[in-house]
Short mmCIF file of C-alpha atoms in Angstrom, two decimals:
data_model
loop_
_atom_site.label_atom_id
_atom_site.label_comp_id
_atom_site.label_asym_id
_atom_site.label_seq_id
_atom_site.Cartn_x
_atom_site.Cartn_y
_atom_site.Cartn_z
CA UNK A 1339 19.63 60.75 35.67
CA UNK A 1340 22.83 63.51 36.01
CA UNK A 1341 24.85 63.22 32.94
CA UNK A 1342 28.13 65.66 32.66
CA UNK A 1343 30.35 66.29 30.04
CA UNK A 1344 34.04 67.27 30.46
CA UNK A 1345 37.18 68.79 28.50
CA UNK A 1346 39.45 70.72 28.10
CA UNK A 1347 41.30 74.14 25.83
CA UNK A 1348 44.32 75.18 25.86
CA UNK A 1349 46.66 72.11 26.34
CA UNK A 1350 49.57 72.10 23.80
CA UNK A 1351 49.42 76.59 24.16
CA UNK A 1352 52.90 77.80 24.96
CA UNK A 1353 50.42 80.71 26.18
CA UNK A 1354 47.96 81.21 29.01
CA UNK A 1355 46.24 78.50 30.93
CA UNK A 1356 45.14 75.15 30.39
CA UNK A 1357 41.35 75.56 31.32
CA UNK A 1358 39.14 72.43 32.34
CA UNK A 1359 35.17 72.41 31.94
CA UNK A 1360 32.38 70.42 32.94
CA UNK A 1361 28.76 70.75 32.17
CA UNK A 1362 25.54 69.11 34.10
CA UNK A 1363 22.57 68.03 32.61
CA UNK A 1364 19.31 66.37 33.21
CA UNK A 1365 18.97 63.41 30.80
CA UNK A 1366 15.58 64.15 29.45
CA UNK A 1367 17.41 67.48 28.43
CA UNK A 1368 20.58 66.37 26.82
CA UNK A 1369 18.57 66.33 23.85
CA UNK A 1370 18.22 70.16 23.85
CA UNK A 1371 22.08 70.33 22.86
CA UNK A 1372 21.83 68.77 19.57
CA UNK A 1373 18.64 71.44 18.76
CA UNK A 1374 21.00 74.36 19.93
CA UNK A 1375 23.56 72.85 16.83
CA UNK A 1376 26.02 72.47 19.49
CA UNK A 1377 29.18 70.66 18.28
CA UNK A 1378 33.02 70.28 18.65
CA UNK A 1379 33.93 74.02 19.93
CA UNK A 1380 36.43 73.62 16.98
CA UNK A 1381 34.35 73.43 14.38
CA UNK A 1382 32.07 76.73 15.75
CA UNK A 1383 32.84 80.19 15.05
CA UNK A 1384 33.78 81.96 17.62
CA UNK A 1385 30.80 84.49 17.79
CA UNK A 1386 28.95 81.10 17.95
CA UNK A 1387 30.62 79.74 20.85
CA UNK A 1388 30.45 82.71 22.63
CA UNK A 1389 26.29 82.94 21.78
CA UNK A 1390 26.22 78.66 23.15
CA UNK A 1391 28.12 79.16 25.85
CA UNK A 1392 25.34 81.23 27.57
CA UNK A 1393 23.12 79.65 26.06
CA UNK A 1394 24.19 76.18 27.23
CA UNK A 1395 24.72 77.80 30.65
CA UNK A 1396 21.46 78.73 30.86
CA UNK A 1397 20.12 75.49 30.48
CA UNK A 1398 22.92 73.14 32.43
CA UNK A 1399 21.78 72.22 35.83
CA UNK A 1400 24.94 73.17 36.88
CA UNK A 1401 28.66 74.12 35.12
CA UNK A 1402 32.42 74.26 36.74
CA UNK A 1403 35.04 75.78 35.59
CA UNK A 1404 39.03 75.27 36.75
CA UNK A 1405 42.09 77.41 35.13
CA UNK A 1406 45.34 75.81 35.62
CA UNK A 1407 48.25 78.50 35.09
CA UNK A 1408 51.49 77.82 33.28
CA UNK A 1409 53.32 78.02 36.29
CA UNK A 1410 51.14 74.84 37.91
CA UNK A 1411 51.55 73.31 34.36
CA UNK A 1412 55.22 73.86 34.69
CA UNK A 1413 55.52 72.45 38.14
CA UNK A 1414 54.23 69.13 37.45
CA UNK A 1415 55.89 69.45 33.55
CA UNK A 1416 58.92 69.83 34.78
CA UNK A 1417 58.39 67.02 37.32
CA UNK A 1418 58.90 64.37 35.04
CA UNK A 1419 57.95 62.86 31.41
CA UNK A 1420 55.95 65.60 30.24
CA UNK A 1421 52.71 64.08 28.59
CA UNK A 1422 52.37 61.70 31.39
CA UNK A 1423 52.43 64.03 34.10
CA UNK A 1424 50.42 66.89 32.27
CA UNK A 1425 47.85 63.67 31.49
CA UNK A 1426 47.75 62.84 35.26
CA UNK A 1427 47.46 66.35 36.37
CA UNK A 1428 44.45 66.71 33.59
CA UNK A 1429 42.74 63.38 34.98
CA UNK A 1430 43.28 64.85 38.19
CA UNK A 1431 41.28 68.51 37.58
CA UNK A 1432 38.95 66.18 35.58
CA UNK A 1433 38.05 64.26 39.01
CA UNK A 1434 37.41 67.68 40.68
CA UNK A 1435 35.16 69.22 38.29
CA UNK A 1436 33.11 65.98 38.14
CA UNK A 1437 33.29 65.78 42.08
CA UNK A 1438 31.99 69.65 41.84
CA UNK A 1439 28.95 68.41 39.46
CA UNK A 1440 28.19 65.24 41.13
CA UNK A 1441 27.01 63.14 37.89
CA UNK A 1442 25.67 59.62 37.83
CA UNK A 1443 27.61 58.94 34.59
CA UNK A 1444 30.16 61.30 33.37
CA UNK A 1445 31.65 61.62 29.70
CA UNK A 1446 34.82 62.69 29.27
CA UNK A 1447 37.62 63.46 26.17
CA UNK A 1448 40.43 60.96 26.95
CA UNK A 1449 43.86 62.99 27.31
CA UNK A 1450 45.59 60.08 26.86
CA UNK A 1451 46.49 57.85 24.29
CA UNK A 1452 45.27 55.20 26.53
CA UNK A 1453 41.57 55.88 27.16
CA UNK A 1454 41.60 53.30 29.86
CA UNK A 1455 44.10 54.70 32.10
CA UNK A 1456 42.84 58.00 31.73
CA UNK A 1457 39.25 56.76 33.44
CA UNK A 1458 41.23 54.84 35.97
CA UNK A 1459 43.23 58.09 36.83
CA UNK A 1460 40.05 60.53 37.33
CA UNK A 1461 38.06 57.63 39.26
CA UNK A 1462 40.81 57.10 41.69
CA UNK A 1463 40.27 60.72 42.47
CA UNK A 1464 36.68 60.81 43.10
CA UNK A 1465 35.26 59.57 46.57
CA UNK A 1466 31.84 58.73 45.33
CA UNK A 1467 30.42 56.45 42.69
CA UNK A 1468 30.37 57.61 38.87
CA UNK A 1469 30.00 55.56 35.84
CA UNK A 1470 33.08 57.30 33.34
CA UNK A 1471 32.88 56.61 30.02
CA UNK A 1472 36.34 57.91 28.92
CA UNK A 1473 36.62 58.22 25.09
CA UNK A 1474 39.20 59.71 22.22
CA UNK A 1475 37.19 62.14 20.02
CA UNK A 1476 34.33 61.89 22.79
CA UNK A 1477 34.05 66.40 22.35
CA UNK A 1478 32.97 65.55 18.68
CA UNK A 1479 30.88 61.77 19.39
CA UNK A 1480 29.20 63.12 22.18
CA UNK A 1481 26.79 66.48 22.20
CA UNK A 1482 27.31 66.90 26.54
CA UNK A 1483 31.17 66.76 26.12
CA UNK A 1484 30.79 69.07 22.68
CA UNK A 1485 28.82 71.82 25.62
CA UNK A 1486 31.63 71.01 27.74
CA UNK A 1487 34.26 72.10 25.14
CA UNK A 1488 32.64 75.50 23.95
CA UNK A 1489 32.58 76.26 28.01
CA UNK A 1490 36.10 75.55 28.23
CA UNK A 1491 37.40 77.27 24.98
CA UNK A 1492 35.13 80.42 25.24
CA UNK A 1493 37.05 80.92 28.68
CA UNK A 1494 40.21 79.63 27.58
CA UNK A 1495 39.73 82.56 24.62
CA UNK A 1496 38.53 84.94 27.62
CA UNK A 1497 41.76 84.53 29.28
CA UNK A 1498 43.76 84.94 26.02
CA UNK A 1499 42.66 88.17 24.94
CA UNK A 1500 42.78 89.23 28.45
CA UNK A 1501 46.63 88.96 27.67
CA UNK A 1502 46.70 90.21 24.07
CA UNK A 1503 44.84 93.57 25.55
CA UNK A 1504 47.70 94.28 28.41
CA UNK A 1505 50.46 93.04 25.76
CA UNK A 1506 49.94 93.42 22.44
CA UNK A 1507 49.28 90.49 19.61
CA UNK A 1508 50.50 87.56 20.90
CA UNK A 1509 48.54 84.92 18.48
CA UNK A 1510 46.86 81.96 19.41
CA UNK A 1511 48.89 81.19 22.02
CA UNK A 1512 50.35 78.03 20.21
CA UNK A 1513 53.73 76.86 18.76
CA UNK A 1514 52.61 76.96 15.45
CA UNK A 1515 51.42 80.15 15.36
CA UNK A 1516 54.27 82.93 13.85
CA UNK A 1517 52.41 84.98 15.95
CA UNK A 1518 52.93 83.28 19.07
CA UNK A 1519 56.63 82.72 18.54
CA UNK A 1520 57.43 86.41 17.35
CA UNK A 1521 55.90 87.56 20.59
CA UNK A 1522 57.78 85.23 22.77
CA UNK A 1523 60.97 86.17 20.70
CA UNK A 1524 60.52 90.05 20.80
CA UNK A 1525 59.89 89.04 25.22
CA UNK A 1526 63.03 87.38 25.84
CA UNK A 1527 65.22 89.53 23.80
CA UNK A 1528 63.96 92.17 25.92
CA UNK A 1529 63.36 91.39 29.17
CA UNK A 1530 65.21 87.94 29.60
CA UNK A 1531 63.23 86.12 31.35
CA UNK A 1532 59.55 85.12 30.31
CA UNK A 1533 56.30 86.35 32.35
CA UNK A 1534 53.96 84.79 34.23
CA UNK A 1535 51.48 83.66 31.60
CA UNK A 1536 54.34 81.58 29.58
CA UNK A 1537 54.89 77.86 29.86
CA UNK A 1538 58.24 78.24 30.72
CA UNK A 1539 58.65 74.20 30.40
CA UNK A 1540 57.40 74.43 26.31
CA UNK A 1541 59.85 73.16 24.23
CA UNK A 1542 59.47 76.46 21.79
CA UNK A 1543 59.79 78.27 25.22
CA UNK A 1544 63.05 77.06 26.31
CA UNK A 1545 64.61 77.01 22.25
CA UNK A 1546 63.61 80.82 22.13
CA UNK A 1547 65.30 81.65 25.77
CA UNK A 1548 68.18 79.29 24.38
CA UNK A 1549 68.76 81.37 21.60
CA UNK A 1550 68.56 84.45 23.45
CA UNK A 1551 71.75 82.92 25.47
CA UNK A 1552 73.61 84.35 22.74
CA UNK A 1553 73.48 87.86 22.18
CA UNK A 1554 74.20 90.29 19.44
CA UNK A 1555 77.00 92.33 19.68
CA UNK A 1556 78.24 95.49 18.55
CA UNK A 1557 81.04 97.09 15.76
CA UNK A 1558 81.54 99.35 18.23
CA UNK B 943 78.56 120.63 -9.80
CA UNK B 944 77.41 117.10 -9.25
CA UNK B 945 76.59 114.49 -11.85
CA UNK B 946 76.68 110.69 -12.62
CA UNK B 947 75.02 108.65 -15.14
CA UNK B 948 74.56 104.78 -15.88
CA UNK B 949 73.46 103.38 -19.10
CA UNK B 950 72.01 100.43 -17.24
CA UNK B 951 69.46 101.26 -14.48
CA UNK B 952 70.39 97.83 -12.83
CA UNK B 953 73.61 98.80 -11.49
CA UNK B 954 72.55 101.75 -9.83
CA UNK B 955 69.48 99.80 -8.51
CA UNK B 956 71.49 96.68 -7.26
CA UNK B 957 73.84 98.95 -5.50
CA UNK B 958 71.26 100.77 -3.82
CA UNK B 959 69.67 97.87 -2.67
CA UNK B 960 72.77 96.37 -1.63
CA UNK B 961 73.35 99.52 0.96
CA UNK B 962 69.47 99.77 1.82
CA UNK B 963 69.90 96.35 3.23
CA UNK B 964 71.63 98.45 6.06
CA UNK B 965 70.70 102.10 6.00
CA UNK B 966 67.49 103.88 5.44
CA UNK B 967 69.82 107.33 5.05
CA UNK B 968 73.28 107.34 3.46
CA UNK B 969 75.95 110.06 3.39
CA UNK B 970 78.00 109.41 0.38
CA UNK B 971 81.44 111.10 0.37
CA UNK B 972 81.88 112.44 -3.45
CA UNK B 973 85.12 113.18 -5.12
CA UNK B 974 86.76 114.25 -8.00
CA UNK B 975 87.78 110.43 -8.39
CA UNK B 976 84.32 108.74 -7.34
CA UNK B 977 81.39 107.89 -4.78
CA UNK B 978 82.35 105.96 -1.51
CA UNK B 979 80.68 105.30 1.74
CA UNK B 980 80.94 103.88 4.99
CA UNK B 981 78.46 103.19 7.37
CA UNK B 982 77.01 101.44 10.13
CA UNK B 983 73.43 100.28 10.53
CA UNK B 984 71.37 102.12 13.50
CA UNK B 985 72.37 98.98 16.00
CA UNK B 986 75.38 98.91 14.87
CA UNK B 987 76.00 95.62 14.35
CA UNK B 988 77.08 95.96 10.77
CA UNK B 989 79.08 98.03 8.55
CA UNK B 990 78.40 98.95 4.58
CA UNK B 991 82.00 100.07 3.14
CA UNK B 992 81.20 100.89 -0.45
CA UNK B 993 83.63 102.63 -3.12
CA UNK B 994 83.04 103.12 -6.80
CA UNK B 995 85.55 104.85 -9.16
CA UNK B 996 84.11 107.49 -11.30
CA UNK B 997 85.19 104.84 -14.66
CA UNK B 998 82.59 102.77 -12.90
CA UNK B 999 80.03 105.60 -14.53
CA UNK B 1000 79.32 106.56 -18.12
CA UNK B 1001 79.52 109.97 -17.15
CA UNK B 1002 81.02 111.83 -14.04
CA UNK B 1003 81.11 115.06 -13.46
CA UNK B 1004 81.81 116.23 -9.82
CA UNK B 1005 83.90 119.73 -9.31
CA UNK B 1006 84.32 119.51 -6.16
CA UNK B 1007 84.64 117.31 -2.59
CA UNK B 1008 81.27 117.04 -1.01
CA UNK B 1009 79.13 115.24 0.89
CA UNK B 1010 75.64 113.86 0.08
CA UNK B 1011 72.63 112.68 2.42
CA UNK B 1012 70.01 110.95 0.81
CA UNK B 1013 67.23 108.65 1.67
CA UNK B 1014 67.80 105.58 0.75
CA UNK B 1015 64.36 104.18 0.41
CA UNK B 1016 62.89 106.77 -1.16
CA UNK B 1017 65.48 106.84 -3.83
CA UNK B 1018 65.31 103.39 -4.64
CA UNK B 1019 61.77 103.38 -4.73
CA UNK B 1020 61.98 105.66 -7.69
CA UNK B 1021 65.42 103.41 -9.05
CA UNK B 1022 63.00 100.08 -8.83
CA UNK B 1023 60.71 102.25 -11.41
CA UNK B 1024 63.35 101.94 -14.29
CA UNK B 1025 63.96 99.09 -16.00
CA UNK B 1026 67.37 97.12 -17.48
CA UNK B 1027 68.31 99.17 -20.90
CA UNK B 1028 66.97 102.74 -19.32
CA UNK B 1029 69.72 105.22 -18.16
CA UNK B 1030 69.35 106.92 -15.10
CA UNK B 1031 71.41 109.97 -14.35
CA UNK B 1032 71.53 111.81 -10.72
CA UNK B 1033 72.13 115.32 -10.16
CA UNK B 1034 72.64 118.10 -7.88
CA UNK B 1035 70.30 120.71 -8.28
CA UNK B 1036 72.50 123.60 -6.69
CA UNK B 1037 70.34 126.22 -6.09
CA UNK B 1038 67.57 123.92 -4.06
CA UNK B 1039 70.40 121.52 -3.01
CA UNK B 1040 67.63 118.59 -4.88
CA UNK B 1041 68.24 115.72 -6.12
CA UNK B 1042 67.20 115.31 -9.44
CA UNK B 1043 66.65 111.48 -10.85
CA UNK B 1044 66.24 110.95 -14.68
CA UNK B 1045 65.35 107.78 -16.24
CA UNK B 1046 65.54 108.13 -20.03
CA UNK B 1047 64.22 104.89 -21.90
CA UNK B 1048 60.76 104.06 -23.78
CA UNK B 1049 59.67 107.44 -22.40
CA UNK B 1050 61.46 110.29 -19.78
CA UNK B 1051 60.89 110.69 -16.43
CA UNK B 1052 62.28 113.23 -14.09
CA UNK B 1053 62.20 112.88 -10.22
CA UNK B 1054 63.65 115.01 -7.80
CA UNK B 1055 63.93 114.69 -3.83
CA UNK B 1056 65.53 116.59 -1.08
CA UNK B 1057 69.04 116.14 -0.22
CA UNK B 1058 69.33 115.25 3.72
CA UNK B 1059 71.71 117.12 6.49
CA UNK B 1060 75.06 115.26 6.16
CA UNK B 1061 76.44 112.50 8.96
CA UNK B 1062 79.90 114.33 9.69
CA UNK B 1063 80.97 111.02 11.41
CA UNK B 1064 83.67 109.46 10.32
CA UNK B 1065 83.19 105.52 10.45
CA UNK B 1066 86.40 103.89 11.41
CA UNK B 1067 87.00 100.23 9.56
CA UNK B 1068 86.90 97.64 12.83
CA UNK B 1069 89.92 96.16 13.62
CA UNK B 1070 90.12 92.74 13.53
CA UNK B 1071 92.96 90.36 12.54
CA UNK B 1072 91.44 87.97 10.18
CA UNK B 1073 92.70 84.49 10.86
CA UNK B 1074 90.83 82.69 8.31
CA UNK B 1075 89.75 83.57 4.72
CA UNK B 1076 87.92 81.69 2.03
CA UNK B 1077 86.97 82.84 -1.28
CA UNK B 1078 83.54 81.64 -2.97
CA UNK B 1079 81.19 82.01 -5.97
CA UNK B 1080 78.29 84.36 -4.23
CA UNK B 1081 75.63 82.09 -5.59
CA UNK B 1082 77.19 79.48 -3.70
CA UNK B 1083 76.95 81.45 -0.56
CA UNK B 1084 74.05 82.90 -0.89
CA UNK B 1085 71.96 79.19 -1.50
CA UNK B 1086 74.15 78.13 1.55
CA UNK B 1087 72.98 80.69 3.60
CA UNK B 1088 69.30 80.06 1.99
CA UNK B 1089 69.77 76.71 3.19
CA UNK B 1090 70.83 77.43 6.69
CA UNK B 1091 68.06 79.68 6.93
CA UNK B 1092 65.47 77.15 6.43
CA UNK B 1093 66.41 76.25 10.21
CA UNK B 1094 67.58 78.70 12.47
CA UNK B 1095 67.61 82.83 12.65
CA UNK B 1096 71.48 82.42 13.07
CA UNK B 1097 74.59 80.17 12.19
CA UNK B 1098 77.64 79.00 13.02
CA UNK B 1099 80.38 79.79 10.61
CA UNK B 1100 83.73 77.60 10.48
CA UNK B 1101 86.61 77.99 8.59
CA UNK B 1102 89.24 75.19 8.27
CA UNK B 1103 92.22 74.25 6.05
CA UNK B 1104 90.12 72.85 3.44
CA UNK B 1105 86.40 74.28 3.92
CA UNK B 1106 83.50 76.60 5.33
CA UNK B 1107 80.72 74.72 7.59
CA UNK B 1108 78.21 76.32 8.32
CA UNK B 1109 75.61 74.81 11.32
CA UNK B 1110 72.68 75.58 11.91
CA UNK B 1111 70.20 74.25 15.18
CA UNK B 1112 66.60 74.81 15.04
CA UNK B 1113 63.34 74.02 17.29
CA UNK B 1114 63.36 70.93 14.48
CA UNK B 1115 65.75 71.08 12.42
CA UNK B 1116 69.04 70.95 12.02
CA UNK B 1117 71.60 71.73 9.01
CA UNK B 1118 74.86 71.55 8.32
CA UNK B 1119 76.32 72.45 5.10
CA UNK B 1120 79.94 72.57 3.56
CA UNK B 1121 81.27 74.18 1.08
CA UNK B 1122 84.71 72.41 0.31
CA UNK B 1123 87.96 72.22 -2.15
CA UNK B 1124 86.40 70.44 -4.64
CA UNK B 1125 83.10 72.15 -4.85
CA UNK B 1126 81.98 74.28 -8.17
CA UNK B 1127 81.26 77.37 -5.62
CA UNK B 1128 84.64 76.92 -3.58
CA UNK B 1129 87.23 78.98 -5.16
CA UNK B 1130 89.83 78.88 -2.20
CA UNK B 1131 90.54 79.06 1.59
CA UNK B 1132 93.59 80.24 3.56
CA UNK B 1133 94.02 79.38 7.61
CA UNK B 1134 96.06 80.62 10.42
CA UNK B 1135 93.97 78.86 12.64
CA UNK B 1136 90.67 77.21 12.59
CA UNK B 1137 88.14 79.98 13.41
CA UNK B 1138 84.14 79.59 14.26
CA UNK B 1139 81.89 82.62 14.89
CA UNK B 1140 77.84 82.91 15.25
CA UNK B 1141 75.81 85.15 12.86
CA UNK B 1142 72.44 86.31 13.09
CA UNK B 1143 70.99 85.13 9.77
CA UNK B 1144 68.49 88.09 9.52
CA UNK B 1145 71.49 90.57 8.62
CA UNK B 1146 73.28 87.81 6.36
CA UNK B 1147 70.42 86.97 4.33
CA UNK B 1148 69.29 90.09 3.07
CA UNK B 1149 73.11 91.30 2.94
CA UNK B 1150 74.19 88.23 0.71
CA UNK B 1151 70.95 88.24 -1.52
CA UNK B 1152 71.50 91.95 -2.37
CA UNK B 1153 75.37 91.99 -2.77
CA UNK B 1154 74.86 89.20 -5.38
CA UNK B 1155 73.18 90.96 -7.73
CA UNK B 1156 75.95 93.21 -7.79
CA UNK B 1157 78.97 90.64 -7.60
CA UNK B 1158 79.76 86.77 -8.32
CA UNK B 1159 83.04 86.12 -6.40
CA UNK B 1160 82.52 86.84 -2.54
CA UNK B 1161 85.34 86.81 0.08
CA UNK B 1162 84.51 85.61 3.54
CA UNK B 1163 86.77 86.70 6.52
CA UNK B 1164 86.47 84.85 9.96
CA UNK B 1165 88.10 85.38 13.41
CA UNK B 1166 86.72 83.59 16.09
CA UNK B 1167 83.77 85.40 17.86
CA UNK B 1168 85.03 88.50 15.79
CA UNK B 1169 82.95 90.38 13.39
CA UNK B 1170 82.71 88.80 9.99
CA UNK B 1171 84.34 90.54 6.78
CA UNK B 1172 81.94 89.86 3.47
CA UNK B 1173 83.70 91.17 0.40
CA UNK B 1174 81.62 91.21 -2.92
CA UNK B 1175 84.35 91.88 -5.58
CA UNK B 1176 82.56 94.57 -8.23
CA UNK B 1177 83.80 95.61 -11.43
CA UNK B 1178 86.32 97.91 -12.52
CA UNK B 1179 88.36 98.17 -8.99
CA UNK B 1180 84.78 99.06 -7.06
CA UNK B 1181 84.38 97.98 -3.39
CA UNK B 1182 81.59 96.61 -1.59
CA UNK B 1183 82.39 95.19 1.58
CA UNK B 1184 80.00 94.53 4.78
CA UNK B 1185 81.27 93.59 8.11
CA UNK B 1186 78.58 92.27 10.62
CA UNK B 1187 79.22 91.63 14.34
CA UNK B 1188 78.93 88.10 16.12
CA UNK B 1189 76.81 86.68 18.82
CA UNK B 1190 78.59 85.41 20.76
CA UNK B 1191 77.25 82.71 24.25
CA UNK B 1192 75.91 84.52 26.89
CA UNK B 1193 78.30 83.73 30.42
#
């Protein structure tokens, strides 16, 4: 039997994209995971995730990837209520990575505080068959969505120091992070508006650009 | 001949501090009758306008009008070496054109440092017509700028017939605070009209925790979206005054 795993990195980031992964694996295998120590990406170093993530590639019968960019999270962000349409779009991208990996029963981490919905959305987007089993916590209850979650956050980290190499320290990438917010002060004092690799629709986003709306002057 | 002396290191320290909130270099303009300065900050947002009286001073000897460029940093550096009861004393060194800095206390010690190329600018005062004044203790201005702080990088400063609100609007939080007749810190207010004007709290906060060291009755002066006028009254007919531009709303 096909068994995948799915989740995500890189959801609440003011930063960089959102990136969705899936894993593939033969039943009979699944057990390899738990030998490799894989667990919740968040609880690995990240030397560790970056050694499991080849690792775990090496022995998936197949992985997929997708990278959503801030301006496609904007778009549907800015659409509407913004957890429920950033928790369609998610159950959406979920549908086409398990579509991609063609499992017989797929596990994913619910994005929504309704589990339920959240395997009604990705099913409705899948033309075949799939049994979901669509869980809170599932990346730390489950090993296959664990190998799914060290895919996604090793190339969610991939992406952000991609960024932090062209523009300097930039954090995490999340509200919370001093960091992240200095960085996206120190932009939009400067150049005004924010670049392509901002969530423009981020609460901290628009508060910083507010602020910047009113300007220092001078004695003289 | 130039030289000044302090029995209490403090007061030299404080003030330093107070105009290194501002400047990394100073040019202080030295007379027969004491030390002033005026200066803005590199971005010019704000202005330090300093005078002290030569009474001010244990001992003042100048002989002539001059002009001296420090660094500010450096000298304070040294100042935040000596401690309350130690005398410091500055002086010219002529021949080398040094500064030479002498703590005497539990033990001497004798700095010296170069003396920097003059500013010849002369720093106008900027003129603004003041429509709204309040007077208040400086520890009640500067835990009401603390406060603010907490929520914002910058605040909204009213003054009305009877009080000073200050507003604040964070990601979070929000604050409002008033200081009003009444109140232990509010000493007085006087209105020609209302006036509100926006402040970046990063110059107020270091301005207001330094200038209270040296000073417990502050003077606020408001126009709105003018520059502000902070007064910190010192002793003995000494000025320290900072003005600080607004931000005012973009369109």
């Amino acid at each position: 039997m096909r068994i995948a795993g799915v989740d995500e990195a890189g959801r609440g980031s003011a930063i960089g994209p959102l990136v969705i992964a899936g894993v593939l694996f033969k039943k009979e295998n699944l057990s390899i995971l738990q030998t490799l120590g894989v667990r919740d990406s968040k609880l690995l170093s990240s030397s560790r995730r970056e050694q499991l993530f080849y690792e775990i590639k090496n022995i998936a019968l197949k992985s997929h990837v997708i990278i959503l960019s801030p301006l496609e999270i904007d778009k549907v962000v800015n659409a509407g209520r913004k957890l429920h349409k950033l928790n369609r779009l998610e159950a959406q991208i979920m549908a086409k990575v398990i579509e991609v990996l063609r499992p017989e029963v797929a596990y994913v981490d619910a994005a929504d505080v309704l589990a339920d919905r959240f395997k009604e959305h990705i099913a409705e987007n899948i033309p075949f068959k799939v049994k979901i089993i669509s869980e809170h916590k599932a990346d730390i209850k489950y090993p296959i969505v664990s190998a799914a979650s060290i895919i996604a956050k090793v190339e969610r980290d991939k992406a952000v120091s991609e960024l932090q190499e062209k523009y300097g320290n930039l954090g995490s990438g999340y509200p919370a992070d001093q960091k992240t917010i200095d960085f996206l002060k120190k932009w939009i004092n400067r150049y005004e508006t924010y670049p392509d690799f901002v969530r423009k629709s981020w609460k901290t986003a628009k508060r910083l650009k507010n602020e910047a709306d009113t300007k220092q002057t001078k004695l003289t | 001949m130039f030289r000044i002396r302090v029995t209490d290191a403090m007061l030299l320290r404080d003030m330093i501090t107070a105009i290194s909130t501002l400047l990394d270099e100073a040019t202080f303009d030295i007379s027969t009758g004491g030390i002033k300065l005026r200066a803005m900050d590199p971005s010019r947002v704000a202005m330090v306008d300093f005078e002290w009286p030569k009474k001010i001073f244990d001992e003042y000897v100048c002989s002539e009008t001059m002009k001296l460029c420090l660094n500010i940093s450096e000298l304070l550096k040294l100042l935040k070496r000596a401690r309350r009861e130690e005398s410091v004393e500055l002086s010219l060194e002529e021949k080398t054109n040094r500064l030479q800095i002498t703590i005497k206390g539990k033990y001497l010690r004798t700095f010296n440092m170069p003396t920097l190329e003059p500013i010849e600018e002369e720093v106008p005062i900027p003129k603004v017509t003041f429509n709204a004044k309040a007077e208040i203790t400086t520890e009640g201005l500067r835990q009401a700028i603390e406060d603010v702080s907490l929520v914002s990088d910058h605040v909204r400063i009213e003054i009305d017939d009877e009080k000073i609100t200050m507003r604040a609007t964070g990601d979070l939080m929000g604050a409002t605070i008033e200081l009003k007749k009444g109140d232990v810190a509010f000493l007085g207010v006087e209105t020609k009209e209302v006036s509100i004007a926006n402040f970046s709290l990063s110059y107020l906060v270091e301005i207001i925790k330094a200038a209270a060291a040296t000073s417990e009755i502050a003077t606020m002066e408001i126009s709105t979206d003018m520059p502000i006028r902070l007064d910190f009254k010192q002793q003995q007919e000494g000025k320290l005054s900072f003005y600080l531009a607004p931000r005012i709303d973009v369109e």
